[in-house]
Amino acid sequence: MAALFKARRALGLCLGGCRSFTQLAELPDTHQLLRQTCRDFADKELTPIASKLDREHLFPTKQVQELGAMGVMAMEVPEELGGAGMDYLAYSLAMEEISRGCASTGCVVSVNNSLYIGPILKNGTEEQMKEWITPFTTGEKVGCFALSEPGNGSDAGAASTTARQEGDEWVLNGTKAWITNSWDASATVVFATTDKKLKHKGISAFLVPMPHPGLSLGKKEDKLGIRATSTANIILEDCRIPLGNMLGPRGAGFKIAMQTLDSGRIGIAAQALGIAQASLDCAADYALKRTAFGAPIGKMQAVQFKLADMNMAVESARLLTWKAALLRDSKKPFIKEAAMAKLAASEAATFCAHQAIQVLGGMGYVSDMPAERHYRDARITEIYEGTSEIQRLVIAGQILKEYQP
Amino acid sequence: MSGRVLVGVKRVIDYAVKIRVKPDNSSVVTDGVKHSMNPFCEIAVEEAVKLKEKKLIKEVVAVSCGPQQAQETIRTALAMGADRGIHVQVAGKDYESMGPLQVSKIMAALAKKEDAQLVILGKQAIDDDCNQTGQMTAALLDWPQGTFASEVALEGDKIKVVREIDGGLETIRINTPAVITADLRLNTPRYATLPNIMKAKKKKIANMKPEDLGVDLTSRLEVLRVDEPPQREAGVKVETVEDLVGKLKDAGRV
C-alpha cells in the first residue's frame, strides 16, 4: 500500500502540480509537433524503403544523416554540444515513430542516443564530451556499446575483457559479442576489467575510436530481424588507448553499464511500441479490406477480439513507457518503471506481430506485406538490453526494496 | 526595403486522408479528421526561410486565418524557421464561408500593416483547389505577381520569377513589393529540426480579428451541394481495334 501511495505521489509531483494522470494523454505542444515531424519523416523516408533495407541488409546511411540534421541522433545532448536538448519523453516519442517506419533505423538511433552517448553524457569530462559526443550528433558518425561477450550476456559482471596499464596507455584484450552498429561505428564504449579478483567492481569503461589498431571486427551476424543494422564481435588484441580514454572512475564500469541500460530500456520500449503499432496498423487495415464469407473479416468477432487485445497491449505499454520517461525527466527513481516498460512493450511487440500475421493469414507469411518483417523485428526486443527474464529480476528487486520494513 | 516577408499558411485536411461527404451533402467531414499544413504552403514557408538564410530578407511572418486550431499550423511554420506568427481568428459560419476573396482582403491588409516586401503563398489549397488567393491579393494591393513559381531570385529591388505554365517555363522580372505563389518544384520543404521545434514554443503568435483589419467577411458565394465523385464504372472489353475506334466515335471521344 505504502509503495502504491509513494509511486502515485511521485507521479503527481513529476507531472508538475496540477496535471493529473489523465492529462498525460495530452502531450505538450512541442512534443506533439515533434511526434508529428518524426511520423512524417518515417512515413515518407523510412516506410517506403524498410523492406529493401531488411532484404539487402543495408545500413540506412542517408536516413541517419537526415535524422542527425534534425537532431534525432542526439536528443538529450545539450545544444552547446550539438544536440537537440530535449527530454526522455520526447526521445520515447521519436523512437516510437521512427521504429514504426523502420525498426532497424530505430535501433541505430537508440544505440547512438542511449548506449553510446548516454554513458559519456553522464560520466564524461568536458573534453571527453566534446571529443566523443559532438561529432556523433550530426548523423555523420554513430557509436556503439561493447558490454556483452561470448561468455557472458546477462552475467555482465563476469566480463573477461582485460585492461592493463602500460606507461601512459591502457592495453585492452578480449572479445566482445553481439555489438550492434559495430561495422558502421566510429567509436565504442568498451567495458573491461583491470582486476578480475574484484569481480564486477574491477570493471571500467573505456572510449575506443574505430577503426583503431588492435581492434578488429568479426563477421556480421546473419540475424532474424533488424537486418539493416550490423551486429558483430569486436576483437581487441593489444588495443592501445591513451589513459585519458577511461570513462568515469576506475572500477565504476559495471555501475555505468547498468545505469546506461536502465535508461536505454526506455528507448527500446519505445522501439518495441513502434513495431507493435505498425503491426496493429497493418492488421486493422487488412481486416477492413479483406473479405471472406461475404463480408470484410473485420466484422468477425475472432478478428475483432485480436485487434482489441493488440490495441490494449500497445496502449498499456505506451503509458508505462511514458511514465518511465517522465519519472526519469523529473529525476525521480525510474528503474522499476523502465524495466516494466521494456518488458511490457517487448511482449506487446511480439504479441501484436504474431497476431498481425494471424489476421493476414497467408499474406502475413510472405514478404509482400510487412507483417512478417515486424514479426522478425519484434523478437529481438525481448532479448537485447536486458532479457525479459532479467527485467523481471530487476522489477522484483525493486519491489522487495520498497516493501522492506 | 523592410526585408519582411509574409507567408500565408492554411490548415487543410491531410492529403493522405480519405475525404467523406457529410450525409446532408452540405460539406465534407472535418471533425476528428487529421489536418496538416497545405503542402503548397509548406513550400512557401521553405522558400521564405531559405531567403532569410541567404540573408536576402530579414523576417518571416507566418499568417493563418481560421479557428483556434490554425495556431498548430502557425507553430509548424515557426518550427520550420519563421520568426513570428499572426493568427487571424475566424470561426463558425464565417470560417465555413471563408474563401479566397476574404483571405486575400486579410492578407492585403496585413501586407500594408506589416510593411511587407514580399507575400509568398502556396499556389492553391488542396481542399478547394481555388488558385485565386495570391492573384486576388496582388490585385487588391496593386502589386505585381509571380504565380506558379518554380524559381525565385531576388535581384536588388526586383525579383526574377520562373513560372510553370502550360507551354513550359516563363521567366519574368517584377518589381517589389510583390506577391509570389509557390508551385510544386520550387523547393523541397525541410523537416523541422528538434531544436527549432523547441524554439518555436517561445516565438510570438499575435491574435487579431478581421474587424481589426477592417475586413468584411461576407461571402458572395453560397455552396448549394457537395457530392462524392461518381463511382468508377467497370470497363468494356472489345475484340478488335475497329470495335475500339467505333465505340470511341459513338461516345463522341474521337
XYZ file of C-alpha atoms in Angstrom:
659
model
C 0.000 0.000 0.000
C 2.675 2.450 1.055
C 4.588 1.764 -2.118
C 1.491 2.482 -4.207
C 0.941 5.828 -2.479
C 4.603 6.688 -2.861
C 4.536 5.837 -6.547
C 1.345 7.816 -7.146
C 2.678 10.812 -5.284
C 5.899 10.617 -7.222
C 3.968 10.598 -10.477
C 1.804 13.511 -9.398
C 4.859 15.527 -8.431
C 6.749 14.714 -11.558
C 3.854 15.652 -13.847
C 4.009 19.110 -12.344
C 1.498 20.037 -9.698
C -1.972 20.319 -11.140
C -1.583 17.967 -14.097
C -3.482 14.771 -13.404
C -2.543 11.374 -14.742
C -5.319 11.507 -17.337
C -3.763 14.650 -18.750
C -0.770 12.515 -19.563
C -2.699 11.660 -22.692
C -2.448 15.295 -23.801
C 1.160 15.844 -24.682
C 2.704 19.330 -24.595
C 2.573 21.238 -27.924
C 6.288 20.800 -28.587
C 6.058 17.065 -28.072
C 3.001 16.814 -30.340
C 4.856 18.704 -33.067
C 7.920 16.535 -32.551
C 5.831 13.372 -32.773
C 4.169 14.586 -35.969
C 7.502 15.564 -37.519
C 9.021 12.165 -36.762
C 5.897 10.440 -38.043
C 6.033 12.389 -41.310
C 9.718 11.528 -41.672
C 9.044 7.849 -41.002
C 6.088 7.734 -43.427
C 7.981 9.469 -46.242
C 11.584 8.378 -45.777
C 11.580 5.086 -43.863
C 8.426 3.061 -44.571
C 8.985 3.034 -48.358
C 12.498 1.592 -48.018
C 12.232 -0.530 -44.862
C 11.577 -3.724 -46.773
C 14.585 -3.168 -49.054
C 16.876 -2.291 -46.140
C 15.825 -5.535 -44.470
C 16.144 -7.722 -47.565
C 19.554 -6.377 -48.566
C 20.934 -5.778 -45.056
C 21.622 -2.124 -45.921
C 22.622 0.406 -43.272
C 20.345 3.475 -43.666
C 23.236 5.922 -44.121
C 21.294 8.729 -45.801
C 18.354 8.479 -43.412
C 20.674 8.502 -40.375
C 22.315 11.664 -41.730
C 18.908 13.282 -42.204
C 17.872 12.274 -38.702
C 21.138 13.726 -37.450
C 20.355 17.024 -39.175
C 17.006 17.033 -37.385
C 18.688 16.471 -34.025
C 17.251 12.990 -33.511
C 20.650 11.257 -33.188
C 21.486 13.184 -30.003
C 18.179 14.110 -28.467
C 19.214 14.516 -24.858
C 22.545 16.195 -25.590
C 22.547 19.926 -24.732
C 22.531 22.305 -27.678
C 26.007 23.622 -26.843
C 27.383 20.165 -27.590
C 25.387 19.846 -30.811
C 22.312 18.006 -29.588
C 18.600 18.783 -29.512
C 18.408 19.453 -25.769
C 15.143 17.547 -25.351
C 13.821 15.258 -22.641
C 13.368 11.499 -22.498
C 9.620 11.740 -23.170
C 10.493 13.415 -26.473
C 13.071 10.691 -27.135
C 10.473 7.960 -26.491
C 8.029 9.628 -28.888
C 10.676 9.985 -31.586
C 11.863 6.383 -31.136
C 8.343 5.002 -31.453
C 7.541 6.910 -34.639
C 10.852 6.079 -36.296
C 10.658 2.403 -35.353
C 7.133 2.286 -36.691
C 8.615 3.154 -40.083
C 11.747 1.016 -39.832
C 12.718 -0.934 -36.694
C 16.351 -1.198 -37.807
C 16.688 2.567 -38.139
C 15.074 2.891 -34.710
C 17.730 0.537 -33.371
C 20.558 2.661 -34.812
C 19.009 5.786 -33.263
C 18.597 4.043 -29.919
C 22.125 2.653 -29.735
C 23.625 6.032 -30.606
C 21.453 8.002 -28.183
C 21.160 5.736 -25.141
C 24.039 3.298 -25.273
C 26.854 5.314 -26.788
C 26.135 8.993 -25.992
C 24.225 8.173 -22.776
C 27.137 6.984 -20.614
C 29.519 9.672 -21.952
C 26.983 12.404 -21.226
C 26.551 11.145 -17.679
C 30.151 10.238 -16.829
C 32.425 12.059 -19.252
C 34.683 15.050 -18.668
C 34.154 18.273 -20.644
C 36.905 17.310 -23.090
C 35.597 13.784 -23.482
C 32.125 15.105 -24.259
C 33.440 17.499 -26.896
C 35.601 14.815 -28.491
C 33.303 11.814 -28.238
C 29.791 13.295 -28.320
C 29.759 16.365 -30.577
C 30.915 14.619 -33.792
C 28.280 11.954 -33.127
C 25.328 14.333 -33.011
C 25.110 15.065 -36.720
C 24.339 11.632 -38.115
C 27.709 11.549 -39.878
C 29.129 9.241 -37.211
C 27.465 6.678 -34.969
C 28.778 4.918 -31.889
C 28.267 1.550 -30.251
C 28.315 -0.112 -26.812
C 30.517 -3.123 -26.129
C 29.484 -4.915 -22.948
C 28.409 -8.458 -23.839
C 30.996 -11.160 -24.501
C 30.802 -14.637 -25.996
C 30.967 -15.973 -22.434
C 28.535 -13.574 -20.762
C 25.469 -11.578 -21.740
C 23.088 -11.348 -18.799
C 26.017 -12.096 -16.479
C 27.683 -8.767 -17.272
C 29.734 -8.801 -14.072
C 31.744 -11.745 -15.348
C 33.470 -9.640 -18.024
C 36.721 -11.222 -19.094
C 37.985 -8.498 -21.423
C 41.034 -7.071 -19.674
C 42.702 -3.674 -19.495
C 46.237 -3.329 -18.199
C 48.126 -0.107 -17.758
C 51.429 0.229 -19.622
C 53.035 3.624 -19.113
C 50.624 6.243 -20.425
C 48.369 3.776 -22.203
C 45.683 1.230 -21.475
C 46.080 -2.054 -23.361
C 42.828 -3.894 -23.986
C 42.491 -7.582 -24.753
C 39.417 -9.713 -25.246
C 36.365 -10.252 -27.380
C 33.013 -8.520 -27.247
C 29.951 -10.129 -28.815
C 26.644 -9.020 -30.319
C 27.744 -5.416 -30.802
C 25.076 -3.516 -32.788
C 26.316 -0.802 -35.173
C 29.830 -2.290 -34.961
C 30.537 -2.269 -38.704
C 29.156 1.270 -39.080
C 30.501 2.857 -35.897
C 33.299 5.401 -35.465
C 33.737 4.803 -31.741
C 32.735 2.456 -28.966
C 32.315 2.403 -25.199
C 34.091 -0.798 -24.093
C 33.816 -2.439 -20.683
C 36.943 -4.212 -19.474
C 38.281 -5.379 -16.147
C 41.508 -4.108 -14.644
C 41.387 -6.704 -11.844
C 39.381 -9.920 -12.217
C 39.691 -10.615 -8.484
C 37.459 -7.611 -7.760
C 34.757 -9.237 -9.892
C 32.229 -6.617 -11.102
C 33.959 -3.884 -9.087
C 37.057 -4.359 -11.251
C 35.309 -3.331 -14.464
C 35.931 0.076 -16.007
C 34.577 1.832 -19.089
C 36.850 2.908 -21.944
C 36.408 5.002 -25.081
C 37.939 3.498 -28.214
C 37.854 5.086 -31.681
C 37.011 2.921 -34.678
C 38.847 1.875 -36.684
C 41.883 1.548 -34.420
C 44.994 -0.616 -34.372
C 44.352 -3.672 -32.239
C 40.598 -3.521 -32.779
C 39.056 -5.751 -35.406
C 35.529 -6.817 -36.234
C 34.120 -10.302 -36.517
C 31.788 -11.344 -39.302
C 28.388 -9.664 -39.475
C 25.815 -11.860 -37.781
C 23.046 -13.144 -40.038
C 20.101 -12.101 -37.884
C 16.418 -12.983 -37.913
C 15.375 -9.331 -37.763
C 16.634 -5.704 -37.580
C 18.790 -6.774 -40.504
C 19.710 -3.290 -41.630
C 21.903 -2.988 -38.528
C 25.311 -4.615 -38.359
C 25.907 -6.887 -35.365
C 29.322 -8.457 -34.888
C 32.090 -9.341 -32.465
C 34.646 -6.692 -31.574
C 38.053 -8.296 -31.082
C 40.665 -6.460 -29.050
C 44.260 -7.625 -29.387
C 46.695 -5.383 -27.537
C 44.498 -2.437 -28.436
C 46.276 0.651 -27.060
C 44.428 3.798 -25.973
C 45.571 6.869 -24.008
C 44.970 6.879 -20.254
C 42.559 9.770 -20.750
C 40.215 7.407 -22.590
C 38.888 5.876 -19.389
C 35.275 6.938 -18.926
C 34.309 7.662 -15.350
C 36.260 6.468 -12.294
C 38.232 3.242 -12.227
C 36.055 0.344 -11.122
C 32.824 2.184 -11.932
C 32.322 0.347 -15.216
C 29.661 -2.090 -14.046
C 27.638 0.681 -12.405
C 27.943 2.817 -15.569
C 26.782 -0.115 -17.698
C 23.773 -0.834 -15.505
C 22.773 2.839 -15.347
C 23.127 3.102 -19.115
C 20.920 0.078 -19.645
C 18.297 1.375 -17.182
C 17.803 4.389 -19.444
C 18.350 2.502 -22.685
C 15.414 0.319 -21.733
C 13.040 3.225 -22.220
C 14.347 3.714 -25.753
C 13.963 0.020 -26.541
C 10.474 0.013 -25.035
C 9.636 2.823 -27.458
C 11.156 0.869 -30.343
C 9.008 -2.130 -29.430
C 5.951 0.153 -29.290
C 6.678 1.288 -32.831
C 6.858 -2.289 -34.071
C 3.683 -3.205 -32.169
C 1.823 -0.198 -33.557
C 2.968 -0.931 -37.090
C 1.671 -4.498 -36.686
C -1.678 -3.240 -35.408
C -1.924 -0.725 -38.285
C -1.211 -3.498 -40.787
C -3.756 -5.882 -39.260
C -6.555 -3.311 -38.887
C -6.100 -2.072 -42.451
C -6.217 -5.625 -43.793
C -9.258 -6.516 -41.675
C -11.224 -3.710 -43.334
C -10.270 -4.715 -46.854
C -10.094 -8.499 -46.955
C -13.471 -10.164 -47.433
C -14.406 -13.714 -46.529
C -17.804 -15.368 -46.164
C -19.325 -12.307 -47.841
C -18.030 -9.548 -45.577
C -14.798 -7.811 -44.512
C -13.067 -10.034 -41.958
C -13.097 -7.085 -39.576
C -16.748 -7.924 -38.958
C -15.831 -11.239 -37.371
C -15.540 -11.367 -33.600
C -12.432 -13.541 -33.742
C -10.617 -10.802 -35.650
C -12.151 -8.015 -33.567
C -11.016 -9.613 -30.323
C -7.482 -9.859 -31.698
C -7.453 -6.166 -32.663
C -8.828 -5.191 -29.262
C -6.183 -7.223 -27.431
C -3.445 -5.814 -29.632
C -4.510 -2.214 -29.053
C -4.762 -2.774 -25.318
C -1.290 -4.292 -25.204
C 0.242 -1.371 -27.112
C -1.588 1.359 -25.244
C -0.805 -0.007 -21.770
C 2.849 -0.483 -22.696
C 2.890 3.049 -24.100
C 1.603 4.551 -20.865
C 4.234 2.588 -18.906
C 6.917 3.871 -21.265
C 5.778 7.488 -20.962
C 5.606 7.149 -17.184
C 9.158 5.805 -17.019
C 10.338 8.644 -19.278
C 8.550 11.294 -17.212
C 9.987 9.923 -13.971
C 13.483 9.975 -15.433
C 12.945 13.521 -16.723
C 11.913 14.657 -13.240
C 14.989 12.937 -11.820
C 12.797 10.594 -9.793
C 13.626 6.892 -9.363
C 12.651 5.119 -12.571
C 14.491 1.798 -12.648
C 11.441 -0.353 -11.920
C 9.201 1.563 -14.314
C 11.796 1.416 -17.096
C 12.116 -2.350 -16.675
C 8.331 -2.704 -16.643
C 8.046 -0.570 -19.768
C 10.653 -2.598 -21.658
C 9.098 -5.886 -20.591
C 5.545 -4.811 -21.392
C 6.447 -3.194 -24.705
C 8.621 -6.031 -25.981
C 5.974 -8.613 -25.095
C 3.360 -6.354 -26.739
C 5.521 -6.215 -29.865
C 5.886 -9.971 -30.177
C 2.191 -10.457 -29.369
C 0.980 -7.869 -31.870
C 3.323 -9.051 -34.607
C 2.201 -12.653 -34.060
C -1.485 -11.692 -34.170
C -0.975 -9.487 -37.185
C 0.337 -12.437 -39.179
C -2.655 -14.444 -37.984
C -5.100 -11.768 -39.143
C -3.377 -11.568 -42.520
C -3.351 -15.327 -42.905
C -1.282 -16.449 -45.857
C -0.496 -12.840 -46.769
C 1.122 -12.432 -43.353
C 3.623 -15.133 -44.177
C 5.030 -13.547 -47.348
C 7.254 -10.524 -47.817
C 4.661 -8.673 -49.905
C 3.199 -7.450 -46.624
C 5.284 -6.006 -43.772
C 3.733 -8.288 -41.119
C 6.466 -10.913 -41.470
C 9.179 -8.279 -41.057
C 7.505 -6.912 -37.910
C 7.388 -10.485 -36.550
C 11.107 -10.912 -37.129
C 11.999 -7.415 -35.880
C 9.877 -7.742 -32.728
C 11.636 -10.831 -31.458
C 14.919 -9.155 -30.512
C 13.200 -6.617 -28.258
C 12.616 -9.363 -25.670
C 16.329 -10.175 -25.680
C 18.651 -7.210 -26.024
C 19.323 -4.525 -23.436
C 18.251 -6.979 -20.793
C 16.250 -10.125 -21.480
C 12.646 -10.335 -20.306
C 13.884 -12.610 -17.542
C 16.400 -10.033 -16.343
C 13.673 -7.364 -16.451
C 11.557 -9.486 -14.114
C 14.530 -9.804 -11.747
C 15.054 -6.037 -11.805
C 11.369 -5.344 -11.142
C 11.181 -7.889 -8.323
C 14.345 -6.493 -6.789
C 12.812 -3.017 -6.704
C 9.511 -4.289 -5.293
C 11.245 -6.118 -2.476
C 13.245 -2.962 -1.675
C 10.001 -0.973 -1.481
C 8.373 -3.466 0.826
C 11.433 -3.906 3.049
C 10.402 -2.755 6.509
C 13.009 47.780 -48.059
C 11.576 46.364 -44.856
C 13.026 42.905 -45.507
C 9.816 41.439 -44.155
C 8.098 38.515 -45.861
C 4.521 37.486 -45.141
C 3.756 33.813 -45.711
C 0.187 32.542 -45.710
C -0.297 29.037 -44.285
C -3.597 27.191 -44.494
C -4.771 24.338 -42.306
C -6.326 21.696 -44.557
C -7.392 18.064 -44.299
C -4.218 15.958 -44.610
C -3.532 14.830 -48.183
C -3.478 11.146 -47.190
C -6.940 11.145 -45.594
C -9.905 9.691 -47.452
C -12.446 12.508 -47.767
C -16.019 11.764 -46.767
C -19.055 13.890 -47.593
C -21.480 14.653 -44.763
C -24.821 12.794 -45.011
C -26.632 16.115 -45.622
C -24.334 16.903 -48.595
C -23.538 20.312 -47.105
C -19.789 19.842 -46.863
C -17.075 17.298 -46.091
C -16.485 15.720 -42.685
C -13.777 17.606 -40.773
C -14.440 16.578 -37.143
C -11.797 14.234 -35.799
C -10.094 14.153 -39.194
C -6.337 14.629 -39.421
C -5.360 18.111 -40.622
C -1.987 19.482 -41.607
C -0.394 22.435 -43.382
C -1.333 22.712 -47.069
C 1.625 21.211 -48.977
C 1.999 24.307 -51.214
C 2.051 26.494 -48.103
C 4.917 24.327 -46.777
C 6.811 25.101 -49.976
C 6.045 28.811 -49.484
C 7.405 28.744 -45.903
C 10.512 26.870 -47.046
C 11.213 29.485 -49.723
C 10.834 32.343 -47.248
C 13.112 30.651 -44.706
C 15.700 29.974 -47.429
C 15.663 33.676 -48.403
C 16.275 34.581 -44.778
C 19.132 32.061 -44.510
C 20.709 33.659 -47.592
C 20.321 36.980 -45.746
C 18.262 38.417 -48.601
C 15.372 39.172 -46.280
C 15.215 39.859 -42.578
C 11.997 38.491 -41.118
C 9.469 35.785 -41.964
C 5.944 36.233 -40.590
C 3.566 33.267 -40.862
C -0.131 34.136 -41.177
C -3.136 31.845 -40.859
C -6.866 32.604 -40.904
C -9.142 30.253 -39.054
C -10.277 28.866 -35.718
C -8.099 28.035 -32.711
C -6.512 25.040 -34.440
C -4.910 27.341 -37.001
C -2.315 28.038 -34.308
C -0.932 24.486 -34.792
C -0.263 25.318 -38.437
C 1.467 28.552 -37.471
C 3.604 26.657 -34.927
C 4.694 24.260 -37.657
C 5.770 27.270 -39.746
C 7.650 28.644 -36.731
C 9.363 25.282 -36.265
C 10.450 25.425 -39.912
C 12.105 28.793 -39.284
C 9.505 31.558 -39.438
C 10.198 34.309 -36.883
C 6.705 35.092 -35.638
C 3.094 34.348 -36.403
C -0.209 36.158 -36.847
C -3.430 34.269 -36.198
C -6.481 35.973 -37.672
C -9.373 34.448 -35.763
C -12.234 33.303 -37.969
C -14.611 30.652 -36.647
C -18.035 29.094 -37.068
C -20.192 30.125 -40.038
C -17.681 32.813 -41.040
C -14.986 30.149 -41.318
C -17.207 27.817 -43.331
C -17.973 30.527 -45.866
C -14.447 31.973 -45.920
C -12.826 31.789 -49.325
C -10.017 33.341 -51.370
C -11.735 36.756 -51.540
C -11.918 37.098 -47.762
C -8.424 35.719 -47.185
C -6.892 37.943 -49.849
C -8.527 41.003 -48.233
C -6.957 39.966 -44.926
C -3.550 39.275 -46.500
C -3.628 42.629 -48.313
C -4.494 44.492 -45.114
C -1.716 42.690 -43.228
C 0.798 43.289 -46.009
C 0.166 47.030 -45.682
C 0.125 46.945 -41.867
C 3.360 44.959 -41.656
C 5.022 46.902 -44.472
C 5.814 43.631 -46.207
C 8.348 43.497 -49.017
C 7.044 40.179 -50.261
C 3.964 37.999 -49.808
C 4.517 34.318 -50.558
C 1.549 31.943 -50.739
C 1.023 28.418 -51.937
C -0.365 28.374 -55.469
C -3.578 26.699 -54.275
C -5.009 24.791 -51.350
C -5.592 21.074 -51.708
C -9.101 21.295 -50.281
C -10.761 23.868 -52.517
C -8.143 23.983 -55.351
C -9.165 27.620 -55.937
C -5.793 29.032 -57.064
C -7.123 32.578 -56.501
C -5.834 33.983 -53.216
C -2.395 35.027 -54.499
C -3.800 36.681 -57.585
C -6.566 38.497 -55.674
C -4.109 39.685 -53.007
C -1.854 41.180 -55.660
C -4.822 42.889 -57.340
C -6.100 44.367 -54.044
C -2.621 45.710 -53.296
C -1.991 46.705 -56.893
C 1.288 44.786 -56.658
C 2.931 42.676 -59.370
C 2.526 38.903 -59.074
C 4.726 35.911 -59.918
C 2.432 32.883 -59.761
C 3.240 29.162 -60.198
C 6.835 29.978 -59.273
C 9.366 27.187 -59.706
C 12.310 29.541 -59.159
C 12.578 32.845 -57.318
C 15.656 35.076 -57.386
C 15.869 38.424 -55.617
C 17.801 40.968 -57.686
C 18.043 44.207 -55.740
C 14.602 45.777 -55.793
C 13.350 43.394 -58.482
C 12.525 39.700 -58.474
C 13.138 37.226 -61.274
C 10.465 34.519 -61.262
C 10.447 31.392 -63.402
C 6.827 30.323 -63.788
C 5.470 26.939 -64.747
C 2.922 27.482 -67.479
C 1.120 25.131 -69.848
C 3.626 25.533 -72.645
C 6.702 25.167 -70.459
C 8.511 27.787 -68.406
C 8.126 31.561 -68.475
C 10.677 33.872 -66.886
C 9.549 37.309 -65.748
C 11.104 40.168 -63.801
C 8.824 42.048 -61.440
C 9.210 44.981 -59.071
C 8.947 44.675 -55.322
C 6.848 44.695 -53.286
C 5.210 41.688 -54.952
C 3.115 38.554 -54.411
C 4.560 35.147 -55.276
C 2.703 31.848 -55.297
C 4.709 28.661 -54.865
C 4.422 25.716 -57.220
C 5.498 22.135 -56.562
C 9.039 22.291 -57.899
C 10.065 25.499 -56.156
C 11.814 23.580 -53.358
C 11.616 20.566 -51.037
C 10.331 21.648 -47.612
C 12.577 20.750 -44.705
C 11.628 18.635 -41.720
C 11.512 20.803 -38.621
C 14.625 20.199 -36.535
C 14.147 19.371 -32.883
C 15.955 22.479 -31.616
C 13.671 24.597 -33.859
C 10.607 22.817 -32.501
C 11.758 23.829 -29.015
C 12.488 27.406 -30.150
C 9.061 27.649 -31.827
C 7.479 27.450 -28.392
C 8.997 30.818 -27.480
C 8.179 32.626 -30.739
C 5.217 35.005 -30.611
C 1.870 34.473 -32.293
C -0.230 37.644 -32.378
C -4.010 37.255 -32.325
C -6.345 39.517 -34.215
C -9.828 39.603 -35.724
C -10.790 40.500 -39.301
C -12.597 43.603 -37.938
C -9.266 44.838 -36.546
C -8.069 44.944 -40.138
C -11.282 46.500 -41.435
C -12.126 43.396 -43.427
C -15.710 42.369 -44.179
C -16.024 38.594 -44.357
C -19.391 38.474 -46.139
C -19.296 35.844 -48.794
C -20.740 36.325 -52.262
C -20.885 32.571 -52.794
C -23.333 30.043 -51.456
C -22.450 26.354 -51.516
C -25.528 24.532 -52.717
C -24.382 20.943 -52.505
C -21.337 18.726 -52.082
C -21.295 15.256 -53.663
C -18.818 12.408 -53.835
C -17.240 11.821 -57.238
C -19.214 9.248 -59.278
C -18.199 5.635 -58.632
C -15.863 4.340 -61.253
C -17.759 2.007 -63.557
C -16.485 -1.241 -64.977
C -14.802 -1.065 -68.368
C -15.912 -2.788 -71.585
C -13.791 -5.314 -73.472
C -13.652 -5.178 -77.243
C -12.372 -7.775 -79.735
C -10.685 -5.659 -82.388
C -9.170 -2.243 -82.949
C -12.053 -1.379 -85.290
C -14.505 -2.088 -82.461
C -12.497 0.174 -80.185
C -12.460 3.066 -82.646
C -16.172 2.527 -83.316
C -17.016 2.703 -79.621
C -14.852 5.798 -79.140
C -16.624 7.515 -82.040
C -20.020 6.600 -80.602
C -19.060 8.106 -77.270
C -18.011 11.260 -79.066
C -14.420 10.894 -77.873
C -12.876 10.763 -81.353
